[in-house]
Amino acid sequence: MSRSFYIFGNWKMSQSLQLVAQFFENFDVDFTANKEVAVFPSAPHLYQTLEYRKAPQIRIGAQDCSAHKEGAFTGEISASQIGSLGCTDVLIGHSERRQYHAEGNPLIREKIKRANEAGLRVCLCVGESLKEREAGQLDAVLKSQLEVLDVSAENLLIAYEPVWAIGTGKVASLEEIEEAHKKIGKISGGRPCLYGGSVKPENAKEILSLSAVSGVLVGGASLKAESFSKIYESCP
Ligand code: PGA
C-alpha cells in the first residue's frame, strides 16, 4: 500500500486576493488519493478561496481559531464560523502565534476543543527555538507542547516546525528531522507528523522520503502555484 502524504501551504498574511486567484489559475497537479493538499489563506480570503479553488480535492483551512465558542470577543473568529464557510482544517499553535501572541498550552487546549466541536481537523504546530535546541531542551519542549494531546482530539495531525528554520532558509538536517519526528511519534502514539521550515522544491523530495515524515507544511514556497505544485509532485 502506498504511503499517505499531506502537503499543506500556510499563506500567513502574505497573499493578496488577486494572488490567491492567480494561484488557483496556475495550480495544476495530478491529484492522487494518497497525496492530500490543503492551503491556509488569511481569514478574510477564506470564502473567496473556496470559490476560486477549482478542484474540490484541495482542502481549505484557517490559520487560527478562537478559544471561545461565540460572543463578545472583538476580532476573533470562531471555529464554527470557519466550519460553516465550508473550510475543513485549522492550524493551531503555530510558532508565530506562540511568539507574537503569547499562546501557550491552556489557550491551545481550548482552541483544539473548539475546532473539534466544529468538526475541523487540527494541524497542531510544535517546535523548539534555536536557544532551546542549543540548551539541549528539544525533548522537554516537544513533551511540554504535546501535553495538549490530553484533550481528546481524534482529528488531529502534528506539524514539527523548528522555529529557527521558519522563513530563514535554514532547513533542519535530515537526521534532525527524523530524530524529532520519531520523538513526536512516540509521544503522540504515532499521529501523522508533517515537517515545516524552509521547505522548497529543491529539498522537499528528500524530506518526504524520510519514513517518519507524513508531509510538509510550507510557508514561503507555497505562495506560488509553480513551486507548490513541484513540492506536491515530490512525494515519493
Ligand atoms: P516557511 O514557513 O516555509 O516560509 O519557512 C513555514 C511555516 O511557518 O509554516
Short mmCIF file of C-alpha atoms and ligand atoms in Angstrom, two decimals:
data_model
loop_
_atom_site.label_atom_id
_atom_site.label_comp_id
_atom_site.label_asym_id
_atom_site.label_seq_id
_atom_site.Cartn_x
_atom_site.Cartn_y
_atom_site.Cartn_z
CA MET A 1 0.00 0.00 0.00
CA SER A 2 1.37 3.46 -0.84
CA ARG A 3 2.09 5.90 1.97
CA SER A 4 -0.20 8.86 2.57
CA PHE A 5 1.16 12.40 2.39
CA TYR A 6 -0.12 15.78 3.48
CA ILE A 7 1.09 18.79 1.51
CA PHE A 8 -0.03 21.94 3.32
CA GLY A 9 0.53 25.58 2.38
CA ASN A 10 0.45 28.24 5.07
CA TRP A 11 -0.09 31.57 3.34
CA LYS A 12 0.22 33.61 6.54
CA MET A 13 -0.54 37.32 5.87
CA SER A 14 1.44 37.28 2.65
CA GLN A 15 -1.15 36.94 -0.08
CA SER A 16 -3.42 39.49 -1.77
CA LEU A 17 -6.77 38.26 -3.07
CA GLN A 18 -5.51 38.79 -6.59
CA LEU A 19 -2.57 36.49 -5.92
CA VAL A 20 -4.91 33.90 -4.45
CA ALA A 21 -6.88 33.91 -7.73
CA GLN A 22 -3.64 33.64 -9.69
CA PHE A 23 -2.51 30.72 -7.54
CA PHE A 24 -5.58 28.69 -8.47
CA GLU A 25 -5.27 29.58 -12.15
CA ASN A 26 -1.81 28.05 -12.14
CA PHE A 27 -2.03 25.23 -9.60
CA ASP A 28 -2.30 22.20 -11.78
CA VAL A 29 -1.32 18.84 -10.35
CA ASP A 30 -2.38 15.24 -10.82
CA PHE A 31 -4.39 14.59 -7.69
CA THR A 32 -3.88 11.15 -6.25
CA ALA A 33 -5.77 9.69 -3.32
CA ASN A 34 -2.67 9.22 -1.17
CA LYS A 35 -1.46 12.84 -1.53
CA GLU A 36 -3.64 15.37 0.17
CA VAL A 37 -3.29 19.08 -0.37
CA ALA A 38 -4.56 21.91 1.82
CA VAL A 39 -3.97 25.66 1.84
CA PHE A 40 -4.44 28.05 4.74
CA PRO A 41 -5.22 31.58 3.49
CA SER A 42 -5.77 34.68 5.60
CA ALA A 43 -9.20 34.73 7.24
CA PRO A 44 -10.66 37.50 5.01
CA HIS A 45 -9.84 35.36 1.96
CA LEU A 46 -11.31 32.07 3.15
CA TYR A 47 -14.68 32.40 1.46
CA GLN A 48 -13.26 33.60 -1.84
CA THR A 49 -10.61 30.89 -1.74
CA LEU A 50 -13.34 28.26 -1.53
CA GLU A 51 -14.91 29.86 -4.61
CA TYR A 52 -11.65 30.11 -6.54
CA ARG A 53 -10.47 26.57 -5.87
CA LYS A 54 -11.30 24.58 -8.93
CA ALA A 55 -10.59 21.14 -7.53
CA PRO A 56 -12.64 20.05 -4.51
CA GLN A 57 -9.67 17.86 -3.57
CA ILE A 58 -7.90 20.98 -2.30
CA ARG A 59 -8.81 21.42 1.35
CA ILE A 60 -9.08 24.93 2.72
CA GLY A 61 -8.27 25.78 6.32
CA ALA A 62 -7.84 28.74 8.62
CA GLN A 63 -4.56 29.77 10.23
CA ASP A 64 -6.06 30.02 13.71
CA CYS A 65 -9.37 29.96 15.56
CA SER A 66 -10.72 31.46 18.73
CA ALA A 67 -10.58 29.60 22.04
CA HIS A 68 -14.14 30.82 22.62
CA LYS A 69 -17.32 29.40 21.18
CA GLU A 70 -19.04 32.71 20.46
CA GLY A 71 -19.81 36.07 21.99
CA ALA A 72 -18.23 39.43 22.69
CA PHE A 73 -14.68 38.77 21.51
CA THR A 74 -13.88 41.54 19.05
CA GLY A 75 -11.59 40.48 16.25
CA GLU A 76 -11.83 36.78 16.99
CA ILE A 77 -13.04 34.14 14.52
CA SER A 78 -14.75 31.06 15.88
CA ALA A 79 -14.13 27.51 14.74
CA SER A 80 -17.81 27.10 13.91
CA GLN A 81 -17.73 30.22 11.71
CA ILE A 82 -14.75 28.74 9.87
CA GLY A 83 -16.52 25.40 9.50
CA SER A 84 -19.76 26.98 8.33
CA LEU A 85 -17.95 28.54 5.36
CA GLY A 86 -17.02 25.08 4.14
CA CYS A 87 -13.47 25.01 5.49
CA THR A 88 -12.28 21.69 6.88
CA ASP A 89 -9.00 22.42 8.64
CA VAL A 90 -7.32 24.78 11.07
CA LEU A 91 -3.73 25.38 12.15
CA ILE A 92 -3.34 25.72 15.90
CA GLY A 93 -0.28 26.72 17.91
CA HIS A 94 1.85 27.99 15.03
CA SER A 95 5.13 29.32 16.42
CA GLU A 96 4.24 32.83 15.21
CA ARG A 97 1.10 32.67 17.38
CA ARG A 98 3.13 31.35 20.32
CA GLN A 99 5.81 34.00 19.82
CA TYR A 100 3.80 37.14 18.98
CA HIS A 101 0.57 36.39 20.80
CA ALA A 102 1.96 34.54 23.81
CA GLU A 103 -0.13 31.45 23.11
CA GLY A 104 0.53 28.59 25.47
CA ASN A 105 -0.96 25.23 26.34
CA PRO A 106 -4.09 26.40 28.24
CA LEU A 107 -5.24 28.51 25.29
CA ILE A 108 -4.18 25.95 22.71
CA ARG A 109 -6.16 23.23 24.52
CA GLU A 110 -9.32 25.35 24.31
CA LYS A 111 -8.74 26.06 20.63
CA ILE A 112 -8.37 22.33 19.92
CA LYS A 113 -11.63 21.68 21.77
CA ARG A 114 -13.49 24.36 19.77
CA ALA A 115 -12.07 23.02 16.49
CA ASN A 116 -13.18 19.51 17.44
CA GLU A 117 -16.67 20.65 18.29
CA ALA A 118 -16.88 22.38 14.91
CA GLY A 119 -15.70 19.25 13.09
CA LEU A 120 -12.47 20.85 11.88
CA ARG A 121 -9.30 18.85 11.53
CA VAL A 122 -6.48 20.35 13.56
CA CYS A 123 -2.89 20.70 12.49
CA LEU A 124 -1.09 21.32 15.78
CA CYS A 125 2.26 23.05 15.27
CA VAL A 126 5.15 22.38 17.63
CA GLY A 127 8.87 23.08 17.58
CA GLU A 128 11.79 24.40 19.53
CA SER A 129 13.66 27.69 19.26
CA LEU A 130 17.37 27.77 18.50
CA LYS A 131 18.11 28.70 22.10
CA GLU A 132 16.13 25.71 23.35
CA ARG A 133 17.84 23.36 20.90
CA GLU A 134 21.28 24.62 21.85
CA ALA A 135 20.44 24.20 25.52
CA GLY A 136 19.59 20.54 24.86
CA GLN A 137 15.90 21.10 25.56
CA LEU A 138 14.39 19.52 22.45
CA ASP A 139 12.83 16.59 24.32
CA ALA A 140 11.44 18.78 27.06
CA VAL A 141 9.95 21.30 24.64
CA LEU A 142 8.25 18.67 22.49
CA LYS A 143 6.97 16.84 25.55
CA SER A 144 5.57 20.03 27.01
CA GLN A 145 3.99 21.32 23.77
CA LEU A 146 2.41 17.92 23.14
CA GLU A 147 0.82 17.81 26.59
CA VAL A 148 -2.23 19.37 24.94
CA LEU A 149 -2.92 15.97 23.37
CA ASP A 150 -4.63 15.09 26.65
CA VAL A 151 -7.59 16.88 25.07
CA SER A 152 -9.32 14.08 23.24
CA ALA A 153 -8.86 15.07 19.62
CA GLU A 154 -9.44 12.40 17.06
CA ASN A 155 -8.97 14.53 14.02
CA LEU A 156 -5.53 15.95 14.66
CA LEU A 157 -2.24 16.00 12.80
CA ILE A 158 1.02 17.42 14.07
CA ALA A 159 3.47 19.69 12.27
CA TYR A 160 7.04 19.80 13.57
CA GLU A 161 8.44 23.22 12.74
CA PRO A 162 11.73 24.14 14.40
CA VAL A 163 11.38 27.89 14.95
CA TRP A 164 14.93 28.55 13.74
CA ALA A 165 14.09 27.03 10.35
CA ILE A 166 10.93 29.02 9.66
CA GLY A 167 11.33 31.66 6.98
CA THR A 168 15.09 31.65 7.47
CA GLY A 169 16.14 29.47 4.57
CA LYS A 170 17.85 27.26 7.16
CA VAL A 171 16.47 23.75 6.91
CA ALA A 172 16.95 21.18 9.65
CA SER A 173 19.19 18.31 8.53
CA LEU A 174 17.51 15.05 7.57
CA GLU A 175 18.90 13.50 10.76
CA GLU A 176 17.49 16.31 12.89
CA ILE A 177 14.09 16.00 11.21
CA GLU A 178 13.99 12.25 11.60
CA GLU A 179 15.07 12.41 15.23
CA ALA A 180 12.39 14.96 16.17
CA HIS A 181 9.67 13.15 14.22
CA LYS A 182 10.49 9.87 15.96
CA LYS A 183 10.26 11.55 19.36
CA ILE A 184 6.91 13.12 18.37
CA GLY A 185 5.67 9.78 17.07
CA LYS A 186 6.44 8.17 20.44
CA ILE A 187 4.76 10.89 22.48
CA SER A 188 1.72 11.19 20.22
CA GLY A 189 1.07 7.49 19.71
CA GLY A 190 2.05 7.63 16.07
CA ARG A 191 -0.05 10.52 14.80
CA PRO A 192 0.90 11.75 11.32
CA CYS A 193 3.57 14.43 11.56
CA LEU A 194 4.42 16.99 8.87
CA TYR A 195 7.72 18.86 8.70
CA GLY A 196 7.81 22.62 8.24
CA GLY A 197 10.60 25.17 7.99
CA SER A 198 12.02 26.47 4.69
CA VAL A 199 10.66 23.58 2.65
CA LYS A 200 11.07 24.26 -1.06
CA PRO A 201 11.02 22.31 -4.33
CA GLU A 202 14.77 21.67 -4.01
CA ASN A 203 14.59 19.89 -0.63
CA ALA A 204 11.03 18.52 -0.49
CA LYS A 205 11.80 15.17 -2.05
CA GLU A 206 14.47 14.14 0.40
CA ILE A 207 12.45 15.37 3.38
CA LEU A 208 9.36 13.48 2.19
CA SER A 209 11.41 10.35 1.67
CA LEU A 210 12.01 10.06 5.43
CA SER A 211 9.78 7.33 6.80
CA ALA A 212 8.83 9.33 9.92
CA VAL A 213 7.63 12.31 7.85
CA SER A 214 3.99 12.29 6.73
CA GLY A 215 4.03 15.53 4.78
CA VAL A 216 5.17 19.14 4.74
CA LEU A 217 3.79 22.45 5.97
CA VAL A 218 5.14 25.04 3.58
CA GLY A 219 5.17 28.81 4.05
CA GLY A 220 7.03 30.95 1.50
CA ALA A 221 7.28 28.29 -1.21
CA SER A 222 3.52 27.63 -1.12
CA LEU A 223 2.61 31.14 -2.29
CA LYS A 224 3.42 30.44 -5.91
CA ALA A 225 1.49 27.67 -7.65
CA GLU A 226 4.57 26.58 -9.58
CA SER A 227 6.73 25.86 -6.56
CA PHE A 228 3.89 24.40 -4.50
CA SER A 229 2.97 22.07 -7.40
CA LYS A 230 6.58 20.93 -7.57
CA ILE A 231 6.53 20.16 -3.86
CA TYR A 232 3.27 18.24 -4.31
CA GLU A 233 4.83 16.23 -7.10
CA SER A 234 7.91 15.48 -4.94
CA CYS A 235 6.16 12.83 -2.86
CA PRO A 236 7.99 9.55 -3.37
P1 PGA B 1 8.49 28.71 5.70
O1 PGA B 1 7.27 28.72 6.77
O2 PGA B 1 8.25 27.54 4.78
O3 PGA B 1 8.39 30.02 5.00
O4 PGA B 1 9.74 28.54 6.49
C1 PGA B 1 6.73 27.53 7.30
C2 PGA B 1 5.65 27.82 8.31
O5 PGA B 1 5.78 28.76 9.09
O6 PGA B 1 4.64 27.11 8.37
#
